[in-house]
Backbone as numpy.savetxt, mean C-alpha at the origin, in Angstrom:
# Nx Ny Nz CAx CAy CAz Cx Cy Cz
-24.66 -8.33 4.32 -24.39 -6.11 4.12 -22.92 -5.81 5.12
-23.12 -6.93 6.36 -22.29 -6.52 7.41 -20.98 -7.43 6.64
-21.14 -8.30 6.57 -19.51 -8.63 5.42 -18.66 -7.67 5.12
-19.78 -6.99 3.98 -19.75 -5.90 3.46 -18.48 -4.86 3.97
-19.41 -4.46 4.84 -18.31 -3.28 5.70 -17.14 -4.06 6.22
-16.90 -5.39 7.04 -15.68 -5.73 7.82 -14.91 -5.97 6.49
-15.13 -6.41 4.98 -13.93 -6.48 3.99 -14.08 -4.72 4.11
-14.51 -3.87 3.42 -14.53 -2.42 3.46 -13.37 -2.10 4.03
-14.28 -2.77 6.03 -13.29 -1.99 6.83 -11.66 -2.68 6.43
-11.92 -3.78 6.51 -10.32 -4.17 6.52 -9.05 -4.07 5.32
-9.96 -3.40 4.28 -9.34 -2.95 3.25 -8.88 -1.40 3.62
-9.50 -0.47 3.62 -9.23 0.85 3.92 -7.91 0.73 5.02
-7.90 -0.03 5.61 -6.96 -0.50 7.28 -5.71 -0.63 6.70
-5.26 -1.82 6.18 -4.20 -2.53 5.31 -4.07 -2.20 4.09
-5.04 -2.00 3.65 -4.73 -1.74 1.97 -3.66 -0.33 1.91
-4.40 0.97 2.42 -3.65 2.06 2.11 -2.40 1.98 2.62
-1.54 1.55 3.34 -0.84 1.74 3.63 0.17 1.26 2.91
0.28 0.94 1.48 0.66 0.69 0.65 0.91 1.66 -0.41
-0.26 2.38 -0.43 -0.22 4.14 -1.41 0.64 4.86 -0.40
0.40 4.91 0.59 0.99 6.18 2.09 2.40 5.85 1.99
3.02 4.43 1.52 4.47 4.31 1.65 5.02 4.23 0.15
4.60 4.10 -0.59 5.12 4.72 -2.51 5.17 6.71 -1.90
3.83 7.22 -1.32 3.72 8.65 -1.49 4.97 9.17 -0.68
5.43 8.26 0.48 6.45 9.26 1.29 7.63 8.27 0.47
7.99 7.94 0.00 8.98 7.92 -0.62 9.36 8.62 -2.07
7.78 8.40 -2.84 8.95 10.21 -4.04 7.65 11.09 -3.16
7.77 11.33 -2.65 7.12 12.72 -1.68 6.25 13.53 -2.17
4.81 12.54 -2.28 3.73 13.60 -2.80 2.85 12.69 -2.00
1.77 13.52 -2.05 0.58 13.03 -1.49 -0.09 11.80 -1.98
-0.84 11.19 -0.49 -0.99 9.77 -0.94 -2.33 9.56 -1.76
-2.68 10.85 -1.28 -4.21 11.40 -2.14 -3.78 10.24 -4.04
-2.72 11.18 -4.20 -2.56 10.94 -5.49 -2.20 10.60 -6.08
-1.56 8.86 -5.43 -1.18 7.68 -5.68 -2.08 6.78 -5.49
-3.67 7.55 -4.70 -4.46 6.26 -4.76 -5.42 6.79 -6.15
-5.68 7.87 -6.20 -6.20 8.18 -7.59 -5.51 7.48 -8.29
-3.88 8.01 -8.85 -3.63 6.94 -9.94 -3.81 5.56 -10.46
-3.88 4.48 -9.18 -4.31 3.54 -9.13 -5.10 3.15 -9.81
-6.58 3.95 -8.84 -7.97 4.20 -9.61 -8.03 4.23 -11.73
-7.41 4.85 -10.97 -6.89 5.30 -12.58 -6.67 4.44 -14.11
-5.44 4.14 -13.12 -4.93 2.92 -13.90 -5.87 1.54 -14.24
-6.14 1.16 -13.07 -7.28 0.07 -13.25 -8.27 0.33 -13.95
-8.71 1.17 -13.92 -9.78 1.41 -15.41 -9.44 1.44 -16.32
-8.35 2.09 -16.79 -8.57 2.17 -18.53 -7.48 0.71 -18.45
-6.62 0.40 -17.95 -6.40 -0.80 -18.11 -7.34 -2.40 -17.52
-7.80 -2.11 -17.27 -8.93 -3.38 -17.11 -8.44 -3.95 -16.59
-7.79 -3.65 -14.84 -7.09 -4.30 -13.96 -5.91 -4.80 -13.65
-5.21 -4.32 -14.84 -3.70 -4.19 -13.73 -3.46 -3.40 -13.40
-3.97 -2.27 -13.14 -3.35 -1.41 -12.24 -3.83 -1.69 -10.43
-4.56 -2.69 -10.46 -5.16 -3.75 -9.21 -3.85 -4.70 -9.16
-3.61 -5.96 -9.95 -2.77 -6.24 -9.70 -1.11 -5.88 -9.59
-0.80 -4.21 -10.14 -0.16 -3.89 -9.84 0.57 -3.64 -8.19
-1.21 -2.96 -8.04 -1.36 -3.04 -6.46 -1.04 -3.92 -5.37
-1.35 -5.45 -5.43 -1.42 -6.45 -5.39 0.42 -6.97 -5.35
1.07 -6.42 -6.46 2.40 -7.16 -6.27 2.98 -5.72 -5.91
3.06 -4.75 -5.35 3.83 -3.93 -4.52 3.42 -4.29 -2.99
1.99 -4.80 -2.57 1.80 -5.11 -1.21 2.76 -5.79 -1.10
2.22 -7.52 -1.51 2.88 -8.29 -1.40 4.64 -8.14 -1.01
5.61 -7.19 -1.90 6.31 -7.37 -2.59 7.37 -6.15 -0.91
6.12 -5.09 -0.63 6.75 -4.48 0.39 6.61 -5.49 2.19
5.02 -6.01 2.13 5.49 -7.04 3.28 6.60 -7.98 3.41
6.66 -8.32 2.11 7.87 -9.53 2.84 9.23 -8.78 2.55
9.69 -7.46 2.29 10.61 -5.95 2.71 11.12 -6.28 3.78
9.63 -5.91 4.35 9.27 -5.62 6.02 9.67 -6.76 6.73
9.26 -8.11 6.50 9.61 -9.48 7.13 11.33 -9.47 6.96
11.98 -9.29 5.49 13.26 -10.02 5.72 14.11 -8.52 6.24
13.94 -7.74 5.89 14.85 -6.42 6.74 14.67 -5.37 7.90
15.01 -5.57 9.08 14.50 -5.32 10.10 15.61 -4.43 10.56
15.19 -3.31 11.08 15.47 -1.61 10.97 16.27 -2.20 12.35
18.28 -2.04 11.94 18.77 -2.27 13.07 18.95 -0.87 14.35
18.76 -0.88 15.47 19.68 -0.46 17.13 20.78 0.42 16.45
20.14 1.60 16.85 21.33 2.13 16.67 22.29 2.20 18.13
23.42 2.50 18.03 24.37 2.76 19.12 24.47 3.62 20.05
23.66 4.45 19.88 23.18 5.56 20.91 21.91 5.53 21.79
21.53 4.21 20.93 20.08 3.67 21.51 19.85 3.10 23.30
21.30 3.04 23.09 21.39 1.51 24.57 21.68 2.83 25.55
């Protein structure tokens, strides 16, 4: 049972960041994005989860490749 809670805590800590970034990008609440992913997953039997994992992977790669450059005024 303890392993279940550690996995759940890990997913809650790191997994919701994808939904938050998508929501910030479109200007909507993250709760709406999370609910949409759940509905898509139930309706399409796993396609929503696969899409979620692809977006998480893509955002991680994008963050590693593109670094925020410091401004001239930050000196």
